[in-house]
Short mmCIF file of C-alpha atoms and ligand atoms in Angstrom, two decimals:
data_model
loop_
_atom_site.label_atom_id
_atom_site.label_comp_id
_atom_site.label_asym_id
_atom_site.label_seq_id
_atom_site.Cartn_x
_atom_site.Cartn_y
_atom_site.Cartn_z
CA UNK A 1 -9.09 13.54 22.53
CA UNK A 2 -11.51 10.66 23.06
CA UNK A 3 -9.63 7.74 24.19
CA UNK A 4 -12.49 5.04 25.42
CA UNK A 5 -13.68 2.58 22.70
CA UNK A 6 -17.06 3.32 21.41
CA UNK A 7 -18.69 0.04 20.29
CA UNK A 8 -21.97 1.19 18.01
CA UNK A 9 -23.69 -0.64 15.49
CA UNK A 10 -25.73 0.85 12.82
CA UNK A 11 -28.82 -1.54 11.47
CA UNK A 12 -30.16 -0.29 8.13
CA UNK A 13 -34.39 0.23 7.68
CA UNK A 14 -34.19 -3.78 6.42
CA UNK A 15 -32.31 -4.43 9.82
CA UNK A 16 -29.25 -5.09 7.85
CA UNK A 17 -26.16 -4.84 9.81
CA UNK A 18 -24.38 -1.64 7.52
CA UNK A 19 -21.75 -0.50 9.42
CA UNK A 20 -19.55 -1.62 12.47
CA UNK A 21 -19.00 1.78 14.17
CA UNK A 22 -16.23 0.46 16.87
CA UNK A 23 -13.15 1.54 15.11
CA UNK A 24 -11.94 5.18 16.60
CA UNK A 25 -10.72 7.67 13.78
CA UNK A 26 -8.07 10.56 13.89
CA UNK A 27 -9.69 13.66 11.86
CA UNK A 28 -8.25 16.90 12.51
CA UNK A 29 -6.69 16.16 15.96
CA UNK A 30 -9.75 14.49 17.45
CA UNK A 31 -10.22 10.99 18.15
CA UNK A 32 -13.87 10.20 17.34
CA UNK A 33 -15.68 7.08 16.27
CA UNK A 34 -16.09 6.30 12.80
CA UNK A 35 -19.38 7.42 12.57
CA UNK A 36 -18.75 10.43 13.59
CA UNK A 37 -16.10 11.43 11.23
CA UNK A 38 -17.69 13.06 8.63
CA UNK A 39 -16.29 15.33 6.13
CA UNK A 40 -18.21 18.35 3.43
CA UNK A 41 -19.24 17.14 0.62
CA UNK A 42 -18.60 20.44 -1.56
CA UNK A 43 -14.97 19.75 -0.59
CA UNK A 44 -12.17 19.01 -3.25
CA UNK A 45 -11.18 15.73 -1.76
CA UNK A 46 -14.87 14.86 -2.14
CA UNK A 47 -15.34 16.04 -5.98
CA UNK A 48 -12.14 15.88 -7.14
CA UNK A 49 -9.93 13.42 -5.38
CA UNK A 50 -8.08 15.89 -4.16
CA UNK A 51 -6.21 13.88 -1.47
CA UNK A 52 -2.75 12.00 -0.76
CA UNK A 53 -2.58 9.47 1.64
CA UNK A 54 -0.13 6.35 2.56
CA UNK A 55 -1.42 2.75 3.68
CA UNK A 56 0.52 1.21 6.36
CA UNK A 57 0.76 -1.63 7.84
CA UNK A 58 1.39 -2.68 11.50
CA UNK A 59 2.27 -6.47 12.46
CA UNK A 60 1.59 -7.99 15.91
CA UNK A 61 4.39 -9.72 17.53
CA UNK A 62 3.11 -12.14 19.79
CA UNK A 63 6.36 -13.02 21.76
CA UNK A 64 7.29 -9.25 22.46
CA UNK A 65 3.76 -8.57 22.37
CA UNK A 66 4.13 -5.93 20.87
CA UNK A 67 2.64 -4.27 17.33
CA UNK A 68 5.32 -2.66 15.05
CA UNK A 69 4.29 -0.06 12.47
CA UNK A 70 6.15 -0.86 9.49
CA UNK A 71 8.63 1.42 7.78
CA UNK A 72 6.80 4.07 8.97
CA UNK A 73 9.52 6.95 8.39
CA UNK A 74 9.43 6.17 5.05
CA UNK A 75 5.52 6.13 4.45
CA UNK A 76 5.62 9.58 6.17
CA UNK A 77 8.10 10.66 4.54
CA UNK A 78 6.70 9.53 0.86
CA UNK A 79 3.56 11.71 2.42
CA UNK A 80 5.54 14.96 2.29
CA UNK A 81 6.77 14.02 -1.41
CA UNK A 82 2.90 13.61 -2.24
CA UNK A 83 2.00 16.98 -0.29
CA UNK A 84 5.07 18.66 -1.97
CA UNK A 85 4.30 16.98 -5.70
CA UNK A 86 0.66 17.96 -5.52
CA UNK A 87 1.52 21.58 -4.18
CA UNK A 88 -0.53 21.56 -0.96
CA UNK A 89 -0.07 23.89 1.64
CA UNK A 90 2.47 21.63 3.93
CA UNK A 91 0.31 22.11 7.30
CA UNK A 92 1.98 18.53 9.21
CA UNK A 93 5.43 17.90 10.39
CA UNK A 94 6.55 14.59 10.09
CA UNK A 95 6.77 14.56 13.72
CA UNK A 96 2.80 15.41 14.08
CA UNK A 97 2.02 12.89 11.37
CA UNK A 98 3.73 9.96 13.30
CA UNK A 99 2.27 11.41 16.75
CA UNK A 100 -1.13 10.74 14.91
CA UNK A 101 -0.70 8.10 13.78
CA UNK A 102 0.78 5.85 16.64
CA UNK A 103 -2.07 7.72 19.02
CA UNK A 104 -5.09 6.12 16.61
CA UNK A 105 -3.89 2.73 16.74
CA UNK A 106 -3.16 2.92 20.43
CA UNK A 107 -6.41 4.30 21.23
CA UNK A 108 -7.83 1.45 19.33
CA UNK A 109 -5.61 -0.84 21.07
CA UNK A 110 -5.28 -3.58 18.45
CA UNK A 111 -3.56 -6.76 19.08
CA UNK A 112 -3.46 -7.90 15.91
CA UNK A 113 -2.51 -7.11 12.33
CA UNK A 114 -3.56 -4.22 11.18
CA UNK A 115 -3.75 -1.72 8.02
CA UNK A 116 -3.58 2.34 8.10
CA UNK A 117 -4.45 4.65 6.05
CA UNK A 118 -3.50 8.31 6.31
CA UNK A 119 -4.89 10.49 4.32
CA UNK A 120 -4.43 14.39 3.80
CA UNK A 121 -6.72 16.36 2.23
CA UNK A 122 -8.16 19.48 0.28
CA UNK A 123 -10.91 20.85 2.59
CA UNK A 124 -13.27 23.59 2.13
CA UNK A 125 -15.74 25.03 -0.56
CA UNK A 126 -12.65 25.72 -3.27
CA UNK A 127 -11.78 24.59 -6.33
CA UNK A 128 -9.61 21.38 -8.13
CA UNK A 129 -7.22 24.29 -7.83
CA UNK A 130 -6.89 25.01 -4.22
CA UNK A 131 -3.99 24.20 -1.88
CA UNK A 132 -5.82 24.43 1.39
CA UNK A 133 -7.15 24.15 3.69
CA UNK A 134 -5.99 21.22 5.08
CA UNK A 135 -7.32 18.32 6.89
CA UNK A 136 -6.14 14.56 7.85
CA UNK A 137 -8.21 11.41 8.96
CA UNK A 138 -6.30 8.37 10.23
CA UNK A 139 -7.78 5.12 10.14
CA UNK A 140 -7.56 1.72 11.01
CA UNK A 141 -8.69 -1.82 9.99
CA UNK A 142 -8.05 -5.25 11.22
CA UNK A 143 -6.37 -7.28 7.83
CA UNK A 144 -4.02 -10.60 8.72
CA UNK A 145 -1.07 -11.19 6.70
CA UNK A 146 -1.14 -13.21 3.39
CA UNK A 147 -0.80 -16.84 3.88
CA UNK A 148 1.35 -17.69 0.74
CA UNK A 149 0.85 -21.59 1.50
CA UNK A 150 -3.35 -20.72 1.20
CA UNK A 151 -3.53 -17.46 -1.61
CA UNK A 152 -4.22 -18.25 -4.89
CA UNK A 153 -1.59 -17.00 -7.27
CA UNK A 154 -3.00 -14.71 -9.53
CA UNK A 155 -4.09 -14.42 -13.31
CA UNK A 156 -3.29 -11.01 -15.01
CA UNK A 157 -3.84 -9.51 -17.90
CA UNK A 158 -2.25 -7.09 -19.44
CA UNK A 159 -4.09 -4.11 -19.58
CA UNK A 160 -5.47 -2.23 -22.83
CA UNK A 161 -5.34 1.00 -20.20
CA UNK A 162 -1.73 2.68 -20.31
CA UNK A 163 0.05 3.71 -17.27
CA UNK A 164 -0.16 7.13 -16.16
CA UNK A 165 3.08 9.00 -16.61
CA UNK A 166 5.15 11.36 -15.18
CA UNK A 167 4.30 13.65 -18.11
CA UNK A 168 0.75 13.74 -17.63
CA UNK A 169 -0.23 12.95 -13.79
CA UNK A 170 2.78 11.13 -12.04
CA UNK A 171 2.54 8.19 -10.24
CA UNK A 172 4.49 9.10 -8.36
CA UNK A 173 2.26 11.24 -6.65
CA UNK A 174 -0.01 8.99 -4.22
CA UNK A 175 -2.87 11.09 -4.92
CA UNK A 176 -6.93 9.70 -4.79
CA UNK A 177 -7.35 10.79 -8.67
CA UNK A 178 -4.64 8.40 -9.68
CA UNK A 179 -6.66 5.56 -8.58
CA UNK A 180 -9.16 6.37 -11.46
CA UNK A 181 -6.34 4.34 -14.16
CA UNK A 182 -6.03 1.99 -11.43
CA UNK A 183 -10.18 1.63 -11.43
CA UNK A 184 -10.12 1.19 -15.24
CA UNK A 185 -7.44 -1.48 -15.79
CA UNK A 186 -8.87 -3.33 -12.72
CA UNK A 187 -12.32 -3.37 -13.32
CA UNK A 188 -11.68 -4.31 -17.14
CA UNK A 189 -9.61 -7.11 -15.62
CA UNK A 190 -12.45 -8.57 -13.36
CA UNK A 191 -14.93 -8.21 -15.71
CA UNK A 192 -12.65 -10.54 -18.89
CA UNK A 193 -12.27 -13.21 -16.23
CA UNK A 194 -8.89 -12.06 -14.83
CA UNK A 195 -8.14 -11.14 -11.17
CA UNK A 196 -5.77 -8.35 -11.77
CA UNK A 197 -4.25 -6.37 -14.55
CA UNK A 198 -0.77 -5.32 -15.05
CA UNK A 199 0.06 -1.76 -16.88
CA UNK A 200 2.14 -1.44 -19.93
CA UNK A 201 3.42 2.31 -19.99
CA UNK A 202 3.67 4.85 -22.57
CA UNK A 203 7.02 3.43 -23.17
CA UNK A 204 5.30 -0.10 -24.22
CA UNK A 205 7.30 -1.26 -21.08
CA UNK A 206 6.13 -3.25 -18.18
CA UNK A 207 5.10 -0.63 -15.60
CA UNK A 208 3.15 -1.74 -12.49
CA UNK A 209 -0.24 -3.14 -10.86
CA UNK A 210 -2.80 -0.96 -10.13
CA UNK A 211 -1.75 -0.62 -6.64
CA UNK A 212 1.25 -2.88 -6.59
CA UNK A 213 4.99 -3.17 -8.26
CA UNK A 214 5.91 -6.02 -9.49
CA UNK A 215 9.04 -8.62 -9.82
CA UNK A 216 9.65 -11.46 -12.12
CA UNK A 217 11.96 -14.25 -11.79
CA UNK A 218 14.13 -15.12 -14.57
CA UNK A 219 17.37 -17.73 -13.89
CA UNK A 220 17.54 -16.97 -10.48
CA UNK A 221 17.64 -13.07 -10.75
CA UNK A 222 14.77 -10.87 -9.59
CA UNK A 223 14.00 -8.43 -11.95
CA UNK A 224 11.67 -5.31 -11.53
CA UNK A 225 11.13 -2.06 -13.54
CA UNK A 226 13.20 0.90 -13.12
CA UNK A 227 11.60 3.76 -10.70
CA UNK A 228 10.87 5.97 -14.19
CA UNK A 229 8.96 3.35 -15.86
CA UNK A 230 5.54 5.06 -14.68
CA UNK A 231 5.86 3.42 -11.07
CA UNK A 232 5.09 4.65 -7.56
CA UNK A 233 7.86 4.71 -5.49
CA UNK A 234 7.24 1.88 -3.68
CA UNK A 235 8.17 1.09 0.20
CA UNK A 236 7.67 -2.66 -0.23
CA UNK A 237 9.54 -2.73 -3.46
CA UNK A 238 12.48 -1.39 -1.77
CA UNK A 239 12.16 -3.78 1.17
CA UNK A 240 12.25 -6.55 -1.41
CA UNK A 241 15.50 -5.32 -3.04
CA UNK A 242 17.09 -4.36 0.11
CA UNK A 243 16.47 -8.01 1.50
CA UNK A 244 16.78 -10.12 -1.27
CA UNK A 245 20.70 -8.68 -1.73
CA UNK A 246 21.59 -8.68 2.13
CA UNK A 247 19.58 -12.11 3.19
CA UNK A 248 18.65 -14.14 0.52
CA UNK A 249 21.79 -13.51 -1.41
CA UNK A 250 20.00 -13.16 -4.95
CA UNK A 251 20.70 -10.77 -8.00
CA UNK A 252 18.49 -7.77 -8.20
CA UNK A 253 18.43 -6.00 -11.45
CA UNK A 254 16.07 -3.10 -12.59
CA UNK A 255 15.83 -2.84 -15.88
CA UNK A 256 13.30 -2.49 -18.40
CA UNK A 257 10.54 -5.42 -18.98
CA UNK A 258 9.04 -6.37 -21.99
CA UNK A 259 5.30 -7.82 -22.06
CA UNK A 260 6.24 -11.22 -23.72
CA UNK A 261 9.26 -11.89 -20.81
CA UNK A 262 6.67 -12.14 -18.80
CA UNK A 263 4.85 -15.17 -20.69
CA UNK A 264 8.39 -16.99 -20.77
CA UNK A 265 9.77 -15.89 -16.66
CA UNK A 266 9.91 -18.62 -14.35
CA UNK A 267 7.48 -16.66 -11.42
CA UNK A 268 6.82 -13.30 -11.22
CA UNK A 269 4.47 -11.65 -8.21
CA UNK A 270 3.10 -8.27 -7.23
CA UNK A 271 3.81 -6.50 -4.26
CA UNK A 272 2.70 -4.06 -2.11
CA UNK A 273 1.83 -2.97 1.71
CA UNK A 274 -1.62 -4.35 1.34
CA UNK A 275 -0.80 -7.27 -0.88
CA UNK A 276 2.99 -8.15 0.34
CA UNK A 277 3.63 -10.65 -2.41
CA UNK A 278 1.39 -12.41 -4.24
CA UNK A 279 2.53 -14.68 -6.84
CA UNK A 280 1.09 -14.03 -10.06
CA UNK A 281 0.82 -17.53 -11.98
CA UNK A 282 -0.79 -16.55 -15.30
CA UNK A 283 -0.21 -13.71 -18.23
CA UNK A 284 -2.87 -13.41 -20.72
CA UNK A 285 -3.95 -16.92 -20.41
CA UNK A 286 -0.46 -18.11 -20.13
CA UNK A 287 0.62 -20.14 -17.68
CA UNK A 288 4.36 -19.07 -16.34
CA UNK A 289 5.15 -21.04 -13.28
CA UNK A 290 4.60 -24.53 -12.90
CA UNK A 291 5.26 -24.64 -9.49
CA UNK A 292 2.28 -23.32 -8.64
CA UNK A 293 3.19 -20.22 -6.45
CA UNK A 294 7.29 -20.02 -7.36
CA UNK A 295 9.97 -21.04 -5.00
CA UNK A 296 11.72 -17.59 -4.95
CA UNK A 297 8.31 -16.20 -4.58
CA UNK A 298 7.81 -17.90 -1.07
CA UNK A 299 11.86 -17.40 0.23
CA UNK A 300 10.50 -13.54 -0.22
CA UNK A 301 7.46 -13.71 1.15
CA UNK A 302 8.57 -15.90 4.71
CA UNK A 303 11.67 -13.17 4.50
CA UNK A 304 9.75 -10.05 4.38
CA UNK A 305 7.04 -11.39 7.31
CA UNK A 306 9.68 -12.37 9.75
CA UNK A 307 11.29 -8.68 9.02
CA UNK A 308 8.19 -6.76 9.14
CA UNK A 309 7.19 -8.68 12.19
CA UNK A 310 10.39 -8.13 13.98
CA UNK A 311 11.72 -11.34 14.04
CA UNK A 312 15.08 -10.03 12.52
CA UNK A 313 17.15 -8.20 14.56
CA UNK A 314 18.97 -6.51 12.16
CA UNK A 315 16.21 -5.05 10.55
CA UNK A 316 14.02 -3.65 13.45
CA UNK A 317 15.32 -0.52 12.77
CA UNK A 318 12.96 0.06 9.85
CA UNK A 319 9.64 -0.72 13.20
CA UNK A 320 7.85 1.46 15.26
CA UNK A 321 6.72 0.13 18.19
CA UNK A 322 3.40 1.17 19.36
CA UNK A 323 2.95 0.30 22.63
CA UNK A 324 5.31 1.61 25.42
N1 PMP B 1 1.90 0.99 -6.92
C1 PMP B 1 0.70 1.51 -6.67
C2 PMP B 1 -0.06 2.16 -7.76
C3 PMP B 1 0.17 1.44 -5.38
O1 PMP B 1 -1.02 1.96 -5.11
C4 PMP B 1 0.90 0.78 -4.36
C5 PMP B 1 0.32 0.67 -2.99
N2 PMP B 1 0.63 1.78 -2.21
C6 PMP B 1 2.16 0.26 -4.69
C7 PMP B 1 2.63 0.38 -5.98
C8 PMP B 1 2.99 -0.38 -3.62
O2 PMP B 1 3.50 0.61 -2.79
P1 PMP B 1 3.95 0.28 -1.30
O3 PMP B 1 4.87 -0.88 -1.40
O4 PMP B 1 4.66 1.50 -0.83
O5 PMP B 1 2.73 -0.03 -0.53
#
């Protein structure tokens, strides 16, 4: 293993700065710097997709200083599901997935908040078809928590693109090719004026972002879809539930959604490990909180940082700390 940080720069022909090589990567048991972590192109992940992965956050703590890896367990263990789902040979234990993982962000030795992503993949010269062999790249990136006071709440639309489902290729499965319906509802978004787009399902129902769940707010109960309404199992999703019944003392109920409940719900937000919750202020051009990012919306939000940051002591079982 490599454990002294490489700083490189790469300047393009124009003398463009293209690439900030200083972050050190985890592929296939080596620590190497980005740069240097290269993978075949003939491979599956490369023409097919043919890759799960988890992204994971870690928050710095600047009293214990100290970075905690959140819910990691759980991301891991979600990894396994995806391996399992996707029928790839199972090469990691759980135990060598979190040993890589907390040795790539100490080798980078961030102080800050970061993001992870962990990704295993189909390697080789074989087919969409083949379950192996297997390789893994961990790597991480500098990204601050949302300030809910400063983000813009967003404007969705709902998206002519249907969910995938379970019956056809499960989203469940945190697989690369997914992303592809995720790519086509979120690039049709952008390009009507929108800033995300939220998926109906082959139900009709209220499914999901494309790469986020979401909640709405209607009389003071949170409401989210069910896990079979063509949703990824989602870590921060479960957070959300778990808190807003034990801290916040508010009524969770999953249960179906219907498109127009959104237009009439008094906030509603996305959420995700990447996005933690952002409010979502507009439906097809119609405007459903007046208070412009939700009160509910921002309890969650303040509650969720202080947890994931370890400023609850009742919830830092669900850290890792990195740093001994
Ligand atoms: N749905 C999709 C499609 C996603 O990509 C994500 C991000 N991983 C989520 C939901 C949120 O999942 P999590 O809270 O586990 O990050």
């Amino acid at each position: 293993m490599i454990w002294s940080r490489t700083r490189r720069v790469e300047i393009s022909t124009k003398g463009e700065l293209v690439m900030s090589n200083n972050r050190l990567i985890w592929l296939n048991s080596k620590i190497i710097p980005l740069g240097e972590a290269t993978i075949n192109v003939l491979s599956p992940t490369s023409q097919f997709g043919a890759n799960v992965f988890e992204g994971i956050r870690c928050y710095w703590n600047e009293e214990d200083k100290q970075l905690y890896a959140f819910k990691l367990d759980e991301h891991l263990k979600r990894l396994k599901n995806s391996i399992k789902m996707f029928r790839m040979e199972d090469k990691y234990t759980i135990e060598e997935l979190k040993q890589g993982f907390i040795d790539t962000v100490r080798a980078n030795n961030y102080k800050e908040d970061i993001a992870v992503r962990q990704t295993v993949f189909i390697d080789g010269f074989g087919s969409w078809m083949s379950p192996g062999p297997i390789s893994m790249f961990i790597a991480p990136i500098a990204k601050s928590r949302i300030d809910i006071e400063k983000v813009n709440g967003m404007k969705c639309c709902i998206s002519s693109w249907e969910r995938i489902s379970d019956r056809n290729l499960s989203p469940k499965v945190k697989v690369g090719a997914n992303y592809i319906n995720s790519r086509m509802a979120q690039m049709e978004a952008l390009e009507n004026g929108y800033d995300s787009a939220i998926f109906l399902n082959n139900q009709g129902k209220v499914s999901e972002g494309p790469g986020s769940c979401l909640f709405m707010v209607r009389d003071n109960k949170l409401i989210t879809p069910p896990i079979t309404a063509s949703i990824l199992e989602s870590i921060t999703r479960d957070t959300i539930i778990q808190l807003a019944k034990e801290v916040l003392n508010i009524e969770v109920v999953e249960r179906e959604i219907d498109r127009t409940e959104l237009y009439i719900c008094d906030e509603a937000f996305l959420c995700g490990s990447a996005m933690e919750i952002t409010p979502v202020i507009n439906v097809d051009g119609i405007e459903i909180s007046d208070e412009v990012k939700g009160s509910i919306s921002k309890e969650i939000h303040k509650t969720y940082i202080e947890t994931a940051t370890g400023k609850k002591e009742d919830y830092k079982k669900w850290l890792t700390a990195i740093y001994v």
